[in-house]
Amino acid sequence: MNLPQLGILASGSGSNFAVLAREIAQGSLSAHISVMITNNPDAYAYQRAMDLKIPAVIINHREFASREAFDTQVTQTLNAYQVEWVIMAGWMRRATEVLLQAFPQHIVNIHPSLLPSFPGIKAVEQALAYGVKITGCTVHLVTLEVDQGPILLQAAVPVLAEDTPETLHARIQVEEHRILPEALRILLQPNEQRVKKVY
Ligand code: GRF
């Protein structure tokens, strides 16, 4: 069977990456992670990739003169590993046309708010500061506008009076770890009808 080839982009802890790897290993997600790329040499995601024996590449954005030059290197690496779907799992870089044109409609992002509310960085802090009583997370396709692509799945998370950014983010991540694999199960199925099911 030809499994969909995933490339994971992660800048931080990589818990969403680890969940995808676990679901694939358990057989509940039919896919293969070809490579994990991080822009952050200190990312724990890199250590996770080592532990999971998944190929991992560090591409430090600080070594590139422009976002496009950085994305060109990321794209070349994804292509070298024959990636078909790009999963941004805590990827703290804006996608440029370079990456978008290389993987049209094939880049997925997970964001810790109910988009279109609170796009961009510090989404959990934004939600707390605004005082919303319900927030959550969103899996969406990536477009040039940050956090504005077509929504695939969302999950709601109540905000508690005593929440800090850390406690709220921890509960949002429980939902992220549920809906990211779920969105991929729908998106990756080899059925032309799948698109109608998700957006
Ligand atoms: C997640 O909250 C995700 O929504 C955001 O960055 C965080 C990454 O978490 N984009 P992890 O690295 O997968 O643990």
PDB file of C-alpha atoms and ligand atoms in Angstrom:
ATOM      1  CA  MET A   1       0.000   0.000   0.000  1.00  0.00           C
ATOM      2  CA  ASN A   2       1.241   3.478  -0.862  1.00  0.00           C
ATOM      3  CA  LEU A   3       0.984   5.431   2.359  1.00  0.00           C
ATOM      4  CA  PRO A   4       0.704   9.229   2.239  1.00  0.00           C
ATOM      5  CA  GLN A   5       4.138  10.658   2.959  1.00  0.00           C
ATOM      6  CA  LEU A   6       4.081  13.323   5.672  1.00  0.00           C
ATOM      7  CA  GLY A   7       6.612  16.011   6.425  1.00  0.00           C
ATOM      8  CA  ILE A   8       6.266  17.473   9.911  1.00  0.00           C
ATOM      9  CA  LEU A   9       7.367  21.054  10.581  1.00  0.00           C
ATOM     10  CA  ALA A  10       7.813  21.772  14.287  1.00  0.00           C
ATOM     11  CA  SER A  11       9.513  24.593  16.190  1.00  0.00           C
ATOM     12  CA  GLY A  12       8.973  23.563  19.792  1.00  0.00           C
ATOM     13  CA  SER A  13       8.006  20.694  22.024  1.00  0.00           C
ATOM     14  CA  GLY A  14       6.601  18.530  19.248  1.00  0.00           C
ATOM     15  CA  SER A  15       3.810  16.911  21.246  1.00  0.00           C
ATOM     16  CA  ASN A  16       1.510  16.996  18.205  1.00  0.00           C
ATOM     17  CA  PHE A  17       4.284  15.404  16.146  1.00  0.00           C
ATOM     18  CA  ALA A  18       4.638  12.667  18.768  1.00  0.00           C
ATOM     19  CA  VAL A  19       0.895  12.015  18.743  1.00  0.00           C
ATOM     20  CA  LEU A  20       0.921  11.581  14.965  1.00  0.00           C
ATOM     21  CA  ALA A  21       3.879   9.216  15.199  1.00  0.00           C
ATOM     22  CA  ARG A  22       2.099   7.218  17.916  1.00  0.00           C
ATOM     23  CA  GLU A  23      -1.161   6.947  15.983  1.00  0.00           C
ATOM     24  CA  ILE A  24       0.729   5.829  12.891  1.00  0.00           C
ATOM     25  CA  ALA A  25       2.607   3.213  14.934  1.00  0.00           C
ATOM     26  CA  GLN A  26      -0.665   2.007  16.453  1.00  0.00           C
ATOM     27  CA  GLY A  27      -2.284   1.728  13.042  1.00  0.00           C
ATOM     28  CA  SER A  28      -4.987   4.316  13.691  1.00  0.00           C
ATOM     29  CA  LEU A  29      -3.573   6.723  11.103  1.00  0.00           C
ATOM     30  CA  SER A  30      -2.538   5.383   7.721  1.00  0.00           C
ATOM     31  CA  ALA A  31       0.450   7.489   6.785  1.00  0.00           C
ATOM     32  CA  HIS A  32       4.229   7.590   7.010  1.00  0.00           C
ATOM     33  CA  ILE A  33       6.339  10.376   8.473  1.00  0.00           C
ATOM     34  CA  SER A  34       9.188  10.836   6.002  1.00  0.00           C
ATOM     35  CA  VAL A  35      10.938  13.651   7.835  1.00  0.00           C
ATOM     36  CA  MET A  36      10.596  16.106  10.697  1.00  0.00           C
ATOM     37  CA  ILE A  37      12.067  19.535  10.061  1.00  0.00           C
ATOM     38  CA  THR A  38      12.674  22.096  12.776  1.00  0.00           C
ATOM     39  CA  ASN A  39      13.880  25.665  12.454  1.00  0.00           C
ATOM     40  CA  ASN A  40      14.951  25.658  16.109  1.00  0.00           C
ATOM     41  CA  PRO A  41      18.146  23.786  16.982  1.00  0.00           C
ATOM     42  CA  ASP A  42      16.955  23.529  20.615  1.00  0.00           C
ATOM     43  CA  ALA A  43      13.479  22.187  19.831  1.00  0.00           C
ATOM     44  CA  TYR A  44      12.484  19.174  21.901  1.00  0.00           C
ATOM     45  CA  ALA A  45      10.773  17.965  18.717  1.00  0.00           C
ATOM     46  CA  TYR A  46      14.246  17.126  17.415  1.00  0.00           C
ATOM     47  CA  GLN A  47      14.970  14.884  20.402  1.00  0.00           C
ATOM     48  CA  ARG A  48      11.593  13.214  19.941  1.00  0.00           C
ATOM     49  CA  ALA A  49      12.463  12.475  16.313  1.00  0.00           C
ATOM     50  CA  MET A  50      15.752  10.922  17.412  1.00  0.00           C
ATOM     51  CA  ASP A  51      13.949   8.773  19.998  1.00  0.00           C
ATOM     52  CA  LEU A  52      11.337   7.749  17.423  1.00  0.00           C
ATOM     53  CA  LYS A  53      14.043   7.062  14.814  1.00  0.00           C
ATOM     54  CA  ILE A  54      12.358   9.446  12.396  1.00  0.00           C
ATOM     55  CA  PRO A  55      14.675  11.390  10.051  1.00  0.00           C
ATOM     56  CA  ALA A  56      15.097  14.913  11.395  1.00  0.00           C
ATOM     57  CA  VAL A  57      16.632  17.987   9.813  1.00  0.00           C
ATOM     58  CA  ILE A  58      17.466  21.329  11.423  1.00  0.00           C
ATOM     59  CA  ILE A  59      17.082  24.312   9.106  1.00  0.00           C
ATOM     60  CA  ASN A  60      17.842  27.381  11.187  1.00  0.00           C
ATOM     61  CA  HIS A  61      15.896  30.329   9.776  1.00  0.00           C
ATOM     62  CA  ARG A  62      18.485  32.719  11.208  1.00  0.00           C
ATOM     63  CA  GLU A  63      20.972  31.495   8.617  1.00  0.00           C
ATOM     64  CA  PHE A  64      18.856  32.704   5.694  1.00  0.00           C
ATOM     65  CA  ALA A  65      18.615  36.190   4.234  1.00  0.00           C
ATOM     66  CA  SER A  66      14.876  36.052   3.551  1.00  0.00           C
ATOM     67  CA  ARG A  67      11.749  34.063   4.340  1.00  0.00           C
ATOM     68  CA  GLU A  68      11.744  32.887   0.728  1.00  0.00           C
ATOM     69  CA  ALA A  69      15.321  31.615   0.905  1.00  0.00           C
ATOM     70  CA  PHE A  70      14.462  29.734   4.104  1.00  0.00           C
ATOM     71  CA  ASP A  71      11.309  28.249   2.563  1.00  0.00           C
ATOM     72  CA  THR A  72      13.304  27.232  -0.528  1.00  0.00           C
ATOM     73  CA  GLN A  73      15.579  25.146   1.683  1.00  0.00           C
ATOM     74  CA  VAL A  74      12.596  23.703   3.558  1.00  0.00           C
ATOM     75  CA  THR A  75      10.884  22.856   0.254  1.00  0.00           C
ATOM     76  CA  GLN A  76      14.004  21.194  -1.159  1.00  0.00           C
ATOM     77  CA  THR A  77      14.319  19.088   1.977  1.00  0.00           C
ATOM     78  CA  LEU A  78      10.646  18.075   1.893  1.00  0.00           C
ATOM     79  CA  ASN A  79      11.022  17.129  -1.761  1.00  0.00           C
ATOM     80  CA  ALA A  80      14.194  15.165  -1.054  1.00  0.00           C
ATOM     81  CA  TYR A  81      12.156  13.056   1.379  1.00  0.00           C
ATOM     82  CA  GLN A  82       9.326  12.753  -1.166  1.00  0.00           C
ATOM     83  CA  VAL A  83       6.838  14.433   1.125  1.00  0.00           C
ATOM     84  CA  GLU A  84       3.274  14.761  -0.140  1.00  0.00           C
ATOM     85  CA  TRP A  85       1.576  16.448   2.832  1.00  0.00           C
ATOM     86  CA  VAL A  86       3.146  19.096   5.042  1.00  0.00           C
ATOM     87  CA  ILE A  87       1.942  19.237   8.637  1.00  0.00           C
ATOM     88  CA  MET A  88       2.747  22.389  10.588  1.00  0.00           C
ATOM     89  CA  ALA A  89       2.687  21.135  14.174  1.00  0.00           C
ATOM     90  CA  GLY A  90       3.777  24.145  16.189  1.00  0.00           C
ATOM     91  CA  TRP A  91       5.689  25.721  13.275  1.00  0.00           C
ATOM     92  CA  MET A  92       6.441  29.307  14.193  1.00  0.00           C
ATOM     93  CA  ARG A  93       7.286  30.545  10.698  1.00  0.00           C
ATOM     94  CA  ARG A  94       4.992  32.207   8.165  1.00  0.00           C
ATOM     95  CA  ALA A  95       4.598  30.244   4.946  1.00  0.00           C
ATOM     96  CA  THR A  96       5.682  32.085   1.805  1.00  0.00           C
ATOM     97  CA  GLU A  97       4.561  31.525  -1.781  1.00  0.00           C
ATOM     98  CA  VAL A  98       7.606  29.286  -2.211  1.00  0.00           C
ATOM     99  CA  LEU A  99       6.230  26.630   0.139  1.00  0.00           C
ATOM    100  CA  LEU A 100       2.593  27.179  -0.825  1.00  0.00           C
ATOM    101  CA  GLN A 101       3.285  26.730  -4.531  1.00  0.00           C
ATOM    102  CA  ALA A 102       5.331  23.595  -3.898  1.00  0.00           C
ATOM    103  CA  PHE A 103       2.499  21.974  -1.891  1.00  0.00           C
ATOM    104  CA  PRO A 104      -0.767  23.532  -3.092  1.00  0.00           C
ATOM    105  CA  GLN A 105      -3.686  22.644  -0.798  1.00  0.00           C
ATOM    106  CA  HIS A 106      -1.404  20.148   0.932  1.00  0.00           C
ATOM    107  CA  ILE A 107      -0.230  22.115   3.970  1.00  0.00           C
ATOM    108  CA  VAL A 108      -2.096  21.659   7.263  1.00  0.00           C
ATOM    109  CA  ASN A 109      -1.708  23.742  10.438  1.00  0.00           C
ATOM    110  CA  ILE A 110      -2.902  23.359  14.031  1.00  0.00           C
ATOM    111  CA  HIS A 111      -3.672  26.595  15.884  1.00  0.00           C
ATOM    112  CA  PRO A 112      -4.577  26.988  19.577  1.00  0.00           C
ATOM    113  CA  SER A 113      -7.755  29.073  19.216  1.00  0.00           C
ATOM    114  CA  LEU A 114     -11.132  28.909  17.559  1.00  0.00           C
ATOM    115  CA  LEU A 115     -10.204  30.717  14.351  1.00  0.00           C
ATOM    116  CA  PRO A 116     -10.950  33.289  13.051  1.00  0.00           C
ATOM    117  CA  SER A 117     -10.604  34.519  16.642  1.00  0.00           C
ATOM    118  CA  PHE A 118      -7.084  35.103  17.928  1.00  0.00           C
ATOM    119  CA  PRO A 119      -4.832  34.340  14.943  1.00  0.00           C
ATOM    120  CA  GLY A 120      -1.077  34.772  15.133  1.00  0.00           C
ATOM    121  CA  ILE A 121       1.220  34.329  18.102  1.00  0.00           C
ATOM    122  CA  LYS A 122       0.188  33.992  21.753  1.00  0.00           C
ATOM    123  CA  ALA A 123      -3.314  32.876  20.826  1.00  0.00           C
ATOM    124  CA  VAL A 124      -3.960  31.411  24.282  1.00  0.00           C
ATOM    125  CA  GLU A 125      -2.851  34.635  25.983  1.00  0.00           C
ATOM    126  CA  GLN A 126      -5.004  36.633  23.538  1.00  0.00           C
ATOM    127  CA  ALA A 127      -8.075  34.574  24.433  1.00  0.00           C
ATOM    128  CA  LEU A 128      -7.465  34.969  28.172  1.00  0.00           C
ATOM    129  CA  ALA A 129      -6.879  38.710  27.848  1.00  0.00           C
ATOM    130  CA  TYR A 130     -10.081  39.154  25.838  1.00  0.00           C
ATOM    131  CA  GLY A 131     -12.061  37.256  28.438  1.00  0.00           C
ATOM    132  CA  VAL A 132     -13.770  34.720  26.192  1.00  0.00           C
ATOM    133  CA  LYS A 133     -15.446  31.882  28.075  1.00  0.00           C
ATOM    134  CA  ILE A 134     -14.878  29.315  25.341  1.00  0.00           C
ATOM    135  CA  THR A 135     -11.781  28.928  23.200  1.00  0.00           C
ATOM    136  CA  GLY A 136     -10.258  25.864  21.581  1.00  0.00           C
ATOM    137  CA  CYS A 137      -8.188  24.783  18.624  1.00  0.00           C
ATOM    138  CA  THR A 138      -8.429  24.656  14.852  1.00  0.00           C
ATOM    139  CA  VAL A 139      -6.961  22.454  12.145  1.00  0.00           C
ATOM    140  CA  HIS A 140      -6.902  24.282   8.821  1.00  0.00           C
ATOM    141  CA  LEU A 141      -5.266  24.371   5.426  1.00  0.00           C
ATOM    142  CA  VAL A 142      -2.494  26.925   5.130  1.00  0.00           C
ATOM    143  CA  THR A 143      -2.745  29.956   2.854  1.00  0.00           C
ATOM    144  CA  LEU A 144      -0.633  33.081   2.571  1.00  0.00           C
ATOM    145  CA  GLU A 145      -2.685  34.933   5.184  1.00  0.00           C
ATOM    146  CA  VAL A 146      -1.615  33.692   8.618  1.00  0.00           C
ATOM    147  CA  ASP A 147      -4.172  31.347  10.245  1.00  0.00           C
ATOM    148  CA  GLN A 148      -6.889  32.161   7.683  1.00  0.00           C
ATOM    149  CA  GLY A 149      -7.056  29.079   5.458  1.00  0.00           C
ATOM    150  CA  PRO A 150     -10.091  26.775   5.109  1.00  0.00           C
ATOM    151  CA  ILE A 151     -11.041  25.180   8.422  1.00  0.00           C
ATOM    152  CA  LEU A 152     -10.973  21.381   8.587  1.00  0.00           C
ATOM    153  CA  LEU A 153     -11.863  20.657  12.222  1.00  0.00           C
ATOM    154  CA  GLN A 154     -12.283  22.573  15.462  1.00  0.00           C
ATOM    155  CA  ALA A 155     -12.732  21.663  19.121  1.00  0.00           C
ATOM    156  CA  ALA A 156     -14.042  23.904  21.889  1.00  0.00           C
ATOM    157  CA  VAL A 157     -12.421  24.226  25.319  1.00  0.00           C
ATOM    158  CA  PRO A 158     -14.067  26.129  28.223  1.00  0.00           C
ATOM    159  CA  VAL A 159     -12.009  28.849  29.877  1.00  0.00           C
ATOM    160  CA  LEU A 160     -11.999  28.492  33.678  1.00  0.00           C
ATOM    161  CA  ALA A 161     -11.866  31.442  36.066  1.00  0.00           C
ATOM    162  CA  GLU A 162      -8.584  30.262  37.548  1.00  0.00           C
ATOM    163  CA  ASP A 163      -6.897  29.542  34.202  1.00  0.00           C
ATOM    164  CA  THR A 164      -3.386  30.682  33.452  1.00  0.00           C
ATOM    165  CA  PRO A 165      -1.987  30.528  29.907  1.00  0.00           C
ATOM    166  CA  GLU A 166      -0.281  27.278  30.905  1.00  0.00           C
ATOM    167  CA  THR A 167      -3.337  25.506  32.343  1.00  0.00           C
ATOM    168  CA  LEU A 168      -5.560  26.612  29.472  1.00  0.00           C
ATOM    169  CA  HIS A 169      -2.989  25.634  26.851  1.00  0.00           C
ATOM    170  CA  ALA A 170      -2.615  22.213  28.453  1.00  0.00           C
ATOM    171  CA  ARG A 171      -6.363  21.553  28.088  1.00  0.00           C
ATOM    172  CA  ILE A 172      -6.337  22.907  24.519  1.00  0.00           C
ATOM    173  CA  GLN A 173      -3.491  20.538  23.697  1.00  0.00           C
ATOM    174  CA  VAL A 174      -5.564  17.554  24.811  1.00  0.00           C
ATOM    175  CA  GLU A 175      -8.028  18.553  22.091  1.00  0.00           C
ATOM    176  CA  GLU A 176      -5.278  19.283  19.571  1.00  0.00           C
ATOM    177  CA  HIS A 177      -3.975  15.775  20.045  1.00  0.00           C
ATOM    178  CA  ARG A 178      -7.448  14.451  19.249  1.00  0.00           C
ATOM    179  CA  ILE A 179      -8.423  16.606  16.249  1.00  0.00           C
ATOM    180  CA  LEU A 180      -5.120  16.783  14.359  1.00  0.00           C
ATOM    181  CA  PRO A 181      -5.007  13.007  13.720  1.00  0.00           C
ATOM    182  CA  GLU A 182      -8.752  13.028  13.144  1.00  0.00           C
ATOM    183  CA  ALA A 183      -8.457  15.747  10.481  1.00  0.00           C
ATOM    184  CA  LEU A 184      -5.651  13.814   8.790  1.00  0.00           C
ATOM    185  CA  ARG A 185      -7.696  10.597   8.819  1.00  0.00           C
ATOM    186  CA  ILE A 186     -10.353  12.460   6.832  1.00  0.00           C
ATOM    187  CA  LEU A 187      -8.006  14.435   4.621  1.00  0.00           C
ATOM    188  CA  LEU A 188      -5.678  11.602   3.673  1.00  0.00           C
ATOM    189  CA  GLN A 189      -8.290   9.046   2.741  1.00  0.00           C
ATOM    190  CA  PRO A 190      -7.969   8.211  -0.976  1.00  0.00           C
ATOM    191  CA  ASN A 191     -11.479   9.298  -1.765  1.00  0.00           C
ATOM    192  CA  GLU A 192     -12.341  12.271  -3.921  1.00  0.00           C
ATOM    193  CA  GLN A 193     -15.383  12.822  -1.734  1.00  0.00           C
ATOM    194  CA  ARG A 194     -13.268  13.526   1.316  1.00  0.00           C
ATOM    195  CA  VAL A 195     -13.028  17.227   0.600  1.00  0.00           C
ATOM    196  CA  LYS A 196     -16.788  17.571   0.877  1.00  0.00           C
ATOM    197  CA  LYS A 197     -16.728  15.971   4.310  1.00  0.00           C
ATOM    198  CA  VAL A 198     -14.367  18.449   5.880  1.00  0.00           C
ATOM    199  CA  TYR A 199     -14.977  21.859   4.338  1.00  0.00           C
TER     200      TYR A 199
HETATM  201  C1  GRF B   1       0.292  24.010  19.694  1.00  0.00           C
HETATM  202  O1  GRF B   1      -0.489  24.595  20.705  1.00  0.00           O
HETATM  203  C2  GRF B   1      -0.138  24.487  18.347  1.00  0.00           C
HETATM  204  O2  GRF B   1      -1.498  24.768  18.251  1.00  0.00           O
HETATM  205  C3  GRF B   1       0.660  25.747  18.180  1.00  0.00           C
HETATM  206  O3  GRF B   1       1.896  25.460  18.766  1.00  0.00           O
HETATM  207  C4  GRF B   1       1.732  24.462  19.768  1.00  0.00           C
HETATM  208  C5  GRF B   1       2.679  23.336  19.446  1.00  0.00           C
HETATM  209  O4  GRF B   1       2.697  22.378  20.466  1.00  0.00           O
HETATM  210  N1  GRF B   1       0.716  26.129  16.803  1.00  0.00           N
HETATM  211  P1  GRF B   1       3.619  21.087  20.312  1.00  0.00           P
HETATM  212  O5  GRF B   1       4.996  21.550  19.918  1.00  0.00           O
HETATM  213  O6  GRF B   1       2.998  20.188  19.300  1.00  0.00           O
HETATM  214  O7  GRF B   1       3.619  20.476  21.679  1.00  0.00           O
END
